Amino acid sequence: MAITSWKLPAALAVAAVLCGALPAQAQAPIRVGASLSLTGTYGKIGSYQKEGYELCAEDLNKKGGLLGRKIEFVVYDDQSTPATGVRLYEKLITEDKVDAVMGPYSSPITEAVANVTEKYKKVMVSPLAATTSIFKKGRKYIFMVISPAEVYLEGLVDMAAKRGLKTLAIVNEDTLFTKSAAIGTAELAKKLGMRVVLQEAYPKGHTDFAALLTKIKAVNPDVIAAATYFDDAVAITRQMKELNVNPKMFGVTVGGDLPEFYDLLKQNAEYVYGATQWEGALPYPGQREFLEGYKRKFNREPVYHSASGYAGCLIYAEGVKRAGTLEADKVREQLLKLETKTAFGDFKVDPDGFQIAHKMVILQWQDGKKVTVWPDEVARGKARFPTPPWNQR
């Protein structure tokens, strides 16, 4: 029962059945479609989300599937572009005729494809779309899993204010999620009495941050908050060292939590704060089984993007189980009522499908390890403060 079909070629699938590798099935599988960013700017993170979907399908199938049918994912690469995502969701729904869909990676792509899934009245649980506006447009069939963009760096600002820091510079990629994260960070900082001395966006795909960092160095903020994805998080950190930009605290939204962040930057990642929706040490139900299953299947630790993909898939499945059908309006009714906690944490949405229960955490790289430092109730260590000059790390 533990077969997850990732577009298994037809001839190979037939051969596998003939050889006894696939069990006979009384009913056709439930085919769940998604586009994911497997290449392009968001390729690394989209691949982690895919692994979460894959493990979820495997675990569900081990337990008998859903409504007595196996789960089979049909996944295409949207190349990290919204227009490609739109085309692929149209194809999944109208040509492939999948039974259900799950969300892609990132807010920009989710915002675009949500118009397609709404048009065809397909419930879409979106594990990795954090921009509030996506869920506040009167759409009926989209459901949020993670905390909203606006609070990604709440912990960084909160810790800075408690330590008496007064000034903040904010930079962000000029796209949907990161723009919202920057706006939310600025509002939180002002509420806590901090002054935003610079706030500036850079275009998607930007790699040379010298001019922006030179401006930041000139205003000498106590804190730099960067609303990023992985590639720019690495590039900004690297170029801060090259230009000797030395804030007392520096944090990023997306990318700072990935093991590859430290692999690429080594000791230059020390003291950097990362926002994360999940860590393996958090005491959530099913956490041990998820960690063990992930490590067995992929031979490494999961990241929060994998955990969110896994949880989003389980949440959709729970809605279907409670509805007893794949019919969209009945599944939607159940998801709106659902209050649950998975290995990823709490799930509960408001009438717009907007997440209201899940909590963010902040980590810091310390001696090559991620240490959860905020909020206090789940912290595994204390933040190392202030950040020393680059030549002392």
Short mmCIF file of C-alpha atoms in Angstrom, two decimals:
data_model
loop_
_atom_site.label_atom_id
_atom_site.label_comp_id
_atom_site.label_asym_id
_atom_site.label_seq_id
_atom_site.Cartn_x
_atom_site.Cartn_y
_atom_site.Cartn_z
CA MET A 1 0.00 0.00 0.00
CA ALA A 2 2.97 2.34 0.44
CA ILE A 3 3.36 3.47 -3.13
CA THR A 4 3.19 7.16 -3.96
CA SER A 5 2.88 7.65 -7.69
CA TRP A 6 4.84 10.70 -8.79
CA LYS A 7 3.75 10.55 -12.42
CA LEU A 8 5.06 7.03 -12.71
CA PRO A 9 5.38 6.37 -16.44
CA ALA A 10 2.48 4.24 -17.64
CA ALA A 11 4.63 1.45 -19.07
CA LEU A 12 6.64 1.26 -15.87
CA ALA A 13 3.50 1.23 -13.76
CA VAL A 14 2.04 -1.63 -15.82
CA ALA A 15 5.29 -3.56 -15.55
CA ALA A 16 5.34 -3.01 -11.81
CA VAL A 17 1.82 -4.38 -11.46
CA LEU A 18 2.66 -7.41 -13.58
CA CYS A 19 5.72 -8.03 -11.43
CA GLY A 20 3.67 -7.74 -8.27
CA ALA A 21 5.38 -4.53 -7.09
CA LEU A 22 2.07 -2.67 -6.98
CA PRO A 23 -0.93 -4.14 -5.21
CA ALA A 24 -4.15 -4.61 -7.08
CA GLN A 25 -6.66 -1.85 -6.43
CA ALA A 26 -10.38 -2.21 -6.28
CA GLN A 27 -10.84 1.49 -6.97
CA ALA A 28 -8.87 4.04 -8.90
CA PRO A 29 -6.61 6.23 -6.79
CA ILE A 30 -7.53 9.74 -5.72
CA ARG A 31 -5.32 11.91 -7.91
CA VAL A 32 -4.15 15.12 -6.25
CA GLY A 33 -2.60 17.74 -8.52
CA ALA A 34 -0.15 20.52 -7.71
CA SER A 35 2.47 22.65 -9.35
CA LEU A 36 5.62 23.19 -7.32
CA SER A 37 8.74 25.27 -7.83
CA LEU A 38 11.22 22.53 -8.58
CA THR A 39 13.49 24.84 -10.58
CA GLY A 40 13.96 28.61 -10.64
CA THR A 41 14.23 31.07 -7.76
CA TYR A 42 12.19 29.00 -5.30
CA GLY A 43 13.41 25.61 -6.52
CA LYS A 44 15.10 24.46 -3.35
CA ILE A 45 12.15 25.21 -1.09
CA GLY A 46 9.57 23.91 -3.53
CA SER A 47 11.46 20.62 -3.60
CA TYR A 48 11.16 20.38 0.17
CA GLN A 49 7.41 20.98 -0.06
CA LYS A 50 7.18 18.19 -2.63
CA GLU A 51 8.86 15.82 -0.18
CA GLY A 52 6.25 16.73 2.43
CA TYR A 53 3.45 15.87 0.00
CA GLU A 54 5.20 12.64 -0.95
CA LEU A 55 5.61 11.47 2.64
CA CYS A 56 2.02 12.42 3.48
CA ALA A 57 0.69 10.33 0.60
CA GLU A 58 2.86 7.41 1.67
CA ASP A 59 1.66 7.62 5.27
CA LEU A 60 -1.99 7.90 4.26
CA ASN A 61 -1.65 4.95 1.91
CA LYS A 62 -0.06 2.85 4.64
CA LYS A 63 -3.20 3.45 6.68
CA GLY A 64 -5.57 2.45 3.90
CA GLY A 65 -5.64 5.64 1.85
CA LEU A 66 -8.52 8.10 1.80
CA LEU A 67 -12.16 7.02 1.45
CA GLY A 68 -10.75 3.55 0.79
CA ARG A 69 -8.69 4.75 -2.18
CA LYS A 70 -4.99 5.33 -2.55
CA ILE A 71 -3.58 8.83 -2.84
CA GLU A 72 -1.55 9.63 -5.95
CA PHE A 73 0.08 13.04 -6.48
CA VAL A 74 0.42 14.52 -9.95
CA VAL A 75 3.08 17.22 -9.74
CA TYR A 76 4.48 19.59 -12.37
CA ASP A 77 7.34 22.10 -12.17
CA ASP A 78 6.07 25.70 -12.36
CA GLN A 79 9.65 26.98 -12.63
CA SER A 80 8.92 29.51 -9.87
CA THR A 81 6.74 31.63 -12.14
CA PRO A 82 3.06 32.51 -11.53
CA ALA A 83 2.11 32.38 -15.22
CA THR A 84 3.39 28.82 -15.53
CA GLY A 85 1.55 27.89 -12.34
CA VAL A 86 -1.72 29.19 -13.81
CA ARG A 87 -1.23 27.18 -16.98
CA LEU A 88 -0.42 24.03 -15.01
CA TYR A 89 -3.45 24.26 -12.69
CA GLU A 90 -5.67 24.73 -15.74
CA LYS A 91 -4.10 21.60 -17.21
CA LEU A 92 -4.42 19.62 -13.98
CA ILE A 93 -8.11 20.44 -13.64
CA THR A 94 -9.34 20.43 -17.25
CA GLU A 95 -7.02 17.95 -19.01
CA ASP A 96 -5.66 15.65 -16.29
CA LYS A 97 -8.99 15.87 -14.47
CA VAL A 98 -7.44 15.38 -11.03
CA ASP A 99 -9.80 14.70 -8.14
CA ALA A 100 -8.29 17.38 -5.90
CA VAL A 101 -5.52 19.98 -5.78
CA MET A 102 -3.00 21.18 -3.23
CA GLY A 103 -1.24 24.54 -3.17
CA PRO A 104 2.03 25.50 -4.89
CA TYR A 105 5.02 27.13 -3.19
CA SER A 106 5.07 30.87 -2.47
CA SER A 107 2.54 33.67 -2.25
CA PRO A 108 3.04 35.08 -5.77
CA ILE A 109 2.24 31.73 -7.39
CA THR A 110 -0.59 30.93 -4.99
CA GLU A 111 -2.18 34.32 -5.62
CA ALA A 112 -2.17 33.61 -9.36
CA VAL A 113 -3.37 30.01 -9.30
CA ALA A 114 -6.09 30.69 -6.72
CA ASN A 115 -8.06 32.39 -9.48
CA VAL A 116 -8.03 29.09 -11.37
CA THR A 117 -9.00 26.88 -8.43
CA GLU A 118 -11.80 29.25 -7.43
CA LYS A 119 -13.12 29.27 -11.00
CA TYR A 120 -13.44 25.49 -10.95
CA LYS A 121 -14.55 25.38 -7.28
CA LYS A 122 -11.63 23.24 -6.16
CA VAL A 123 -10.70 23.28 -2.48
CA MET A 124 -7.01 24.24 -2.26
CA VAL A 125 -5.19 23.87 1.04
CA SER A 126 -2.10 26.06 0.62
CA PRO A 127 0.71 25.00 2.95
CA LEU A 128 3.18 27.72 1.99
CA ALA A 129 1.34 30.90 1.11
CA ALA A 130 1.63 33.49 3.89
CA THR A 131 0.33 36.72 2.41
CA THR A 132 -2.84 37.87 4.14
CA SER A 133 -4.40 39.50 1.07
CA ILE A 134 -4.62 36.16 -0.78
CA PHE A 135 -7.15 34.97 1.79
CA LYS A 136 -9.08 38.22 2.14
CA LYS A 137 -10.54 38.63 -1.34
CA GLY A 138 -13.77 36.74 -0.80
CA ARG A 139 -12.39 33.48 -2.16
CA LYS A 140 -14.31 30.45 -0.89
CA TYR A 141 -12.12 27.43 -1.48
CA ILE A 142 -8.59 28.36 -0.38
CA PHE A 143 -7.20 27.51 3.08
CA MET A 144 -4.08 28.83 4.82
CA VAL A 145 -1.78 26.63 6.91
CA ILE A 146 1.08 28.87 8.08
CA SER A 147 1.29 32.11 10.03
CA PRO A 148 0.86 35.28 7.96
CA ALA A 149 3.78 37.17 6.39
CA GLU A 150 3.27 40.18 8.59
CA VAL A 151 4.43 38.35 11.74
CA TYR A 152 7.44 36.48 10.33
CA LEU A 153 9.91 38.82 12.04
CA GLU A 154 7.81 39.64 15.09
CA GLY A 155 10.26 37.76 17.29
CA LEU A 156 13.28 39.65 15.94
CA VAL A 157 11.63 43.00 16.63
CA ASP A 158 10.35 41.90 20.03
CA MET A 159 13.79 40.72 21.16
CA ALA A 160 15.41 43.91 19.83
CA ALA A 161 12.98 46.19 21.66
CA LYS A 162 13.43 44.26 24.90
CA ARG A 163 17.18 44.78 24.58
CA GLY A 164 16.76 48.52 24.21
CA LEU A 165 17.56 48.75 20.49
CA LYS A 166 16.05 51.79 18.82
CA THR A 167 16.59 51.76 15.05
CA LEU A 168 15.75 49.33 12.29
CA ALA A 169 16.45 49.02 8.55
CA ILE A 170 14.15 46.82 6.47
CA VAL A 171 14.85 45.44 3.00
CA ASN A 172 12.63 43.15 0.98
CA GLU A 173 12.26 41.41 -2.37
CA ASP A 174 9.62 43.34 -4.27
CA THR A 175 7.07 40.54 -4.44
CA LEU A 176 3.86 39.72 -2.61
CA PHE A 177 4.97 37.80 0.49
CA THR A 178 8.16 39.71 1.19
CA LYS A 179 6.44 43.06 0.70
CA SER A 180 3.80 42.09 3.28
CA ALA A 181 6.49 40.81 5.65
CA ALA A 182 8.33 44.15 5.41
CA ILE A 183 5.17 46.18 6.03
CA GLY A 184 4.24 44.00 9.01
CA THR A 185 7.75 44.26 10.47
CA ALA A 186 7.70 48.06 10.20
CA GLU A 187 4.31 48.26 11.93
CA LEU A 188 5.43 45.97 14.75
CA ALA A 189 8.64 47.98 15.24
CA LYS A 190 6.74 51.26 15.46
CA LYS A 191 4.33 49.78 18.01
CA LEU A 192 7.29 48.79 20.16
CA GLY A 193 8.84 52.24 19.97
CA MET A 194 11.54 51.55 17.38
CA ARG A 195 12.31 53.87 14.48
CA VAL A 196 12.54 52.56 10.91
CA VAL A 197 15.51 54.48 9.46
CA LEU A 198 15.44 52.80 6.02
CA GLN A 199 12.91 50.66 4.16
CA GLU A 200 13.64 49.66 0.58
CA ALA A 201 12.65 46.92 -1.86
CA TYR A 202 14.80 45.16 -4.47
CA PRO A 203 13.62 43.29 -7.58
CA LYS A 204 13.15 39.51 -7.69
CA GLY A 205 16.31 37.80 -8.86
CA HIS A 206 18.54 40.64 -7.61
CA THR A 207 22.02 39.42 -6.68
CA ASP A 208 24.13 42.55 -6.11
CA PHE A 209 23.17 44.24 -2.86
CA ALA A 210 26.23 46.53 -2.58
CA ALA A 211 24.37 49.79 -3.25
CA LEU A 212 21.55 48.90 -0.86
CA LEU A 213 23.93 47.80 1.88
CA THR A 214 26.01 50.95 1.45
CA LYS A 215 22.88 53.00 2.13
CA ILE A 216 22.15 50.90 5.19
CA LYS A 217 25.70 51.28 6.46
CA ALA A 218 25.33 55.05 6.18
CA VAL A 219 22.30 55.11 8.52
CA ASN A 220 23.92 52.58 10.90
CA PRO A 221 20.78 50.81 12.23
CA ASP A 222 20.77 48.69 15.38
CA VAL A 223 18.85 45.97 13.53
CA ILE A 224 18.58 44.84 9.90
CA ALA A 225 15.43 42.90 9.01
CA ALA A 226 15.47 41.28 5.58
CA ALA A 227 12.29 39.92 4.00
CA THR A 228 13.94 37.37 1.73
CA TYR A 229 13.89 34.02 0.04
CA PHE A 230 16.83 31.62 0.30
CA ASP A 231 19.13 32.89 -2.47
CA ASP A 232 18.95 36.54 -1.46
CA ALA A 233 19.23 35.67 2.25
CA VAL A 234 22.59 34.05 1.49
CA ALA A 235 23.74 36.85 -0.83
CA ILE A 236 22.82 39.66 1.58
CA THR A 237 24.63 37.96 4.46
CA ARG A 238 27.72 37.37 2.35
CA GLN A 239 27.79 40.95 1.06
CA MET A 240 27.22 42.39 4.55
CA LYS A 241 30.52 40.83 5.50
CA GLU A 242 32.25 42.08 2.37
CA LEU A 243 31.08 45.65 3.12
CA ASN A 244 31.58 45.26 6.87
CA VAL A 245 27.97 46.11 7.75
CA ASN A 246 27.63 45.30 11.46
CA PRO A 247 24.18 45.65 13.05
CA LYS A 248 23.61 44.39 16.59
CA MET A 249 20.96 42.01 15.23
CA PHE A 250 20.30 40.70 11.70
CA GLY A 251 17.40 38.44 10.75
CA VAL A 252 15.82 37.05 7.57
CA THR A 253 12.38 35.69 6.81
CA VAL A 254 12.94 32.71 4.48
CA GLY A 255 16.21 30.85 3.99
CA GLY A 256 17.88 31.42 7.34
CA ASP A 257 16.37 28.24 8.73
CA LEU A 258 17.67 25.94 6.00
CA PRO A 259 20.75 23.78 6.70
CA GLU A 260 22.11 24.94 3.34
CA PHE A 261 22.27 28.47 4.76
CA TYR A 262 25.00 27.36 7.15
CA ASP A 263 26.58 24.99 4.65
CA LEU A 264 27.17 27.91 2.27
CA LEU A 265 28.10 30.60 4.77
CA LYS A 266 29.86 28.58 7.48
CA GLN A 267 30.90 30.83 10.38
CA ASN A 268 29.40 33.86 8.64
CA ALA A 269 25.98 32.42 9.44
CA GLU A 270 26.75 32.57 13.17
CA TYR A 271 24.48 34.98 15.10
CA VAL A 272 22.07 35.34 12.16
CA TYR A 273 18.40 35.03 13.14
CA GLY A 274 15.98 33.08 10.99
CA ALA A 275 12.20 33.00 11.06
CA THR A 276 10.64 29.58 10.96
CA GLN A 277 7.16 28.14 11.09
CA TRP A 278 8.33 24.90 12.67
CA GLU A 279 11.28 23.10 14.23
CA GLY A 280 11.69 19.40 14.95
CA ALA A 281 12.18 19.96 18.68
CA LEU A 282 8.72 21.50 19.16
CA PRO A 283 6.31 19.31 21.16
CA TYR A 284 3.63 18.65 18.56
CA PRO A 285 1.62 15.41 18.23
CA GLY A 286 2.96 13.06 15.59
CA GLN A 287 6.29 14.88 15.56
CA ARG A 288 8.42 11.81 16.31
CA GLU A 289 6.70 9.72 13.64
CA PHE A 290 7.07 12.52 11.08
CA LEU A 291 10.79 13.02 11.86
CA GLU A 292 11.55 9.30 11.75
CA GLY A 293 9.57 8.78 8.55
CA TYR A 294 11.20 11.74 6.83
CA LYS A 295 14.72 10.71 7.80
CA ARG A 296 14.06 7.15 6.70
CA LYS A 297 12.73 8.27 3.32
CA PHE A 298 15.05 11.17 2.50
CA ASN A 299 18.08 10.43 4.68
CA ARG A 300 18.19 13.88 6.29
CA GLU A 301 16.33 16.17 8.65
CA PRO A 302 13.19 17.95 7.36
CA VAL A 303 12.82 21.73 7.21
CA TYR A 304 9.64 23.65 7.92
CA HIS A 305 8.65 23.73 4.27
CA SER A 306 8.60 19.93 4.24
CA ALA A 307 6.65 19.84 7.52
CA SER A 308 4.11 22.35 6.25
CA GLY A 309 3.59 20.45 3.00
CA TYR A 310 3.10 17.27 5.00
CA ALA A 311 0.65 18.91 7.40
CA GLY A 312 -1.31 20.67 4.65
CA CYS A 313 -1.87 17.34 2.93
CA LEU A 314 -3.03 15.73 6.20
CA ILE A 315 -5.37 18.64 6.87
CA TYR A 316 -6.99 18.29 3.46
CA ALA A 317 -7.32 14.54 4.04
CA GLU A 318 -8.96 15.17 7.41
CA GLY A 319 -11.50 17.46 5.76
CA VAL A 320 -12.32 14.77 3.22
CA LYS A 321 -12.61 12.08 5.91
CA ARG A 322 -15.00 14.19 7.95
CA ALA A 323 -17.03 15.08 4.86
CA GLY A 324 -17.05 11.48 3.65
CA THR A 325 -16.71 12.74 0.10
CA LEU A 326 -14.44 14.71 -2.24
CA GLU A 327 -17.28 17.12 -3.02
CA ALA A 328 -15.77 20.58 -2.62
CA ASP A 329 -18.48 22.39 -0.69
CA LYS A 330 -18.78 19.60 1.88
CA VAL A 331 -15.00 19.40 2.34
CA ARG A 332 -14.91 23.18 2.68
CA GLU A 333 -17.54 23.09 5.43
CA GLN A 334 -15.47 20.60 7.41
CA LEU A 335 -12.20 22.52 7.00
CA LEU A 336 -13.87 25.72 8.22
CA LYS A 337 -14.90 23.87 11.40
CA LEU A 338 -11.66 21.94 11.86
CA GLU A 339 -9.50 22.63 14.93
CA THR A 340 -6.54 20.29 15.08
CA LYS A 341 -2.85 20.02 15.85
CA THR A 342 -0.51 18.13 13.55
CA ALA A 343 3.25 17.58 13.63
CA PHE A 344 3.43 21.12 12.23
CA GLY A 345 1.43 22.71 15.06
CA ASP A 346 -2.04 24.20 15.38
CA PHE A 347 -4.58 24.57 12.59
CA LYS A 348 -7.71 26.70 12.77
CA VAL A 349 -9.01 29.19 10.23
CA ASP A 350 -11.50 32.04 10.22
CA PRO A 351 -14.48 32.15 7.80
CA ASP A 352 -12.11 33.34 5.03
CA GLY A 353 -9.84 30.31 5.40
CA PHE A 354 -7.22 32.56 7.02
CA GLN A 355 -4.97 30.87 9.59
CA ILE A 356 -5.50 32.06 13.17
CA ALA A 357 -3.88 29.37 15.34
CA HIS A 358 -0.40 28.57 14.08
CA LYS A 359 2.64 30.21 15.78
CA MET A 360 5.99 31.43 14.42
CA VAL A 361 9.34 30.89 16.13
CA ILE A 362 12.73 32.59 15.75
CA LEU A 363 16.02 30.68 15.68
CA GLN A 364 19.63 31.78 15.77
CA TRP A 365 22.66 30.01 14.37
CA GLN A 366 24.97 29.14 17.27
CA ASP A 367 28.10 27.01 16.78
CA GLY A 368 26.73 25.59 13.57
CA LYS A 369 23.37 24.63 15.06
CA LYS A 370 19.91 26.17 14.92
CA VAL A 371 18.75 27.21 18.38
CA THR A 372 15.16 28.31 18.94
CA VAL A 373 15.37 31.59 20.91
CA TRP A 374 11.83 33.03 20.67
CA PRO A 375 9.14 32.88 21.99
CA ASP A 376 10.29 32.12 25.52
CA GLU A 377 7.82 29.27 26.06
CA VAL A 378 9.39 27.14 23.34
CA ALA A 379 12.96 28.54 23.34
CA ARG A 380 15.72 25.95 23.56
CA GLY A 381 18.42 28.50 24.38
CA LYS A 382 19.17 32.19 24.82
CA ALA A 383 19.97 34.57 21.99
CA ARG A 384 23.64 35.49 21.71
CA PHE A 385 23.63 39.27 21.81
CA PRO A 386 24.93 41.60 20.54
CA THR A 387 26.28 40.26 17.28
CA PRO A 388 30.07 40.80 17.27
CA PRO A 389 31.97 42.31 14.30
CA TRP A 390 32.54 40.01 11.34
CA ASN A 391 36.22 39.46 12.15
CA GLN A 392 35.30 38.11 15.60
CA ARG A 393 32.84 35.42 14.52
#
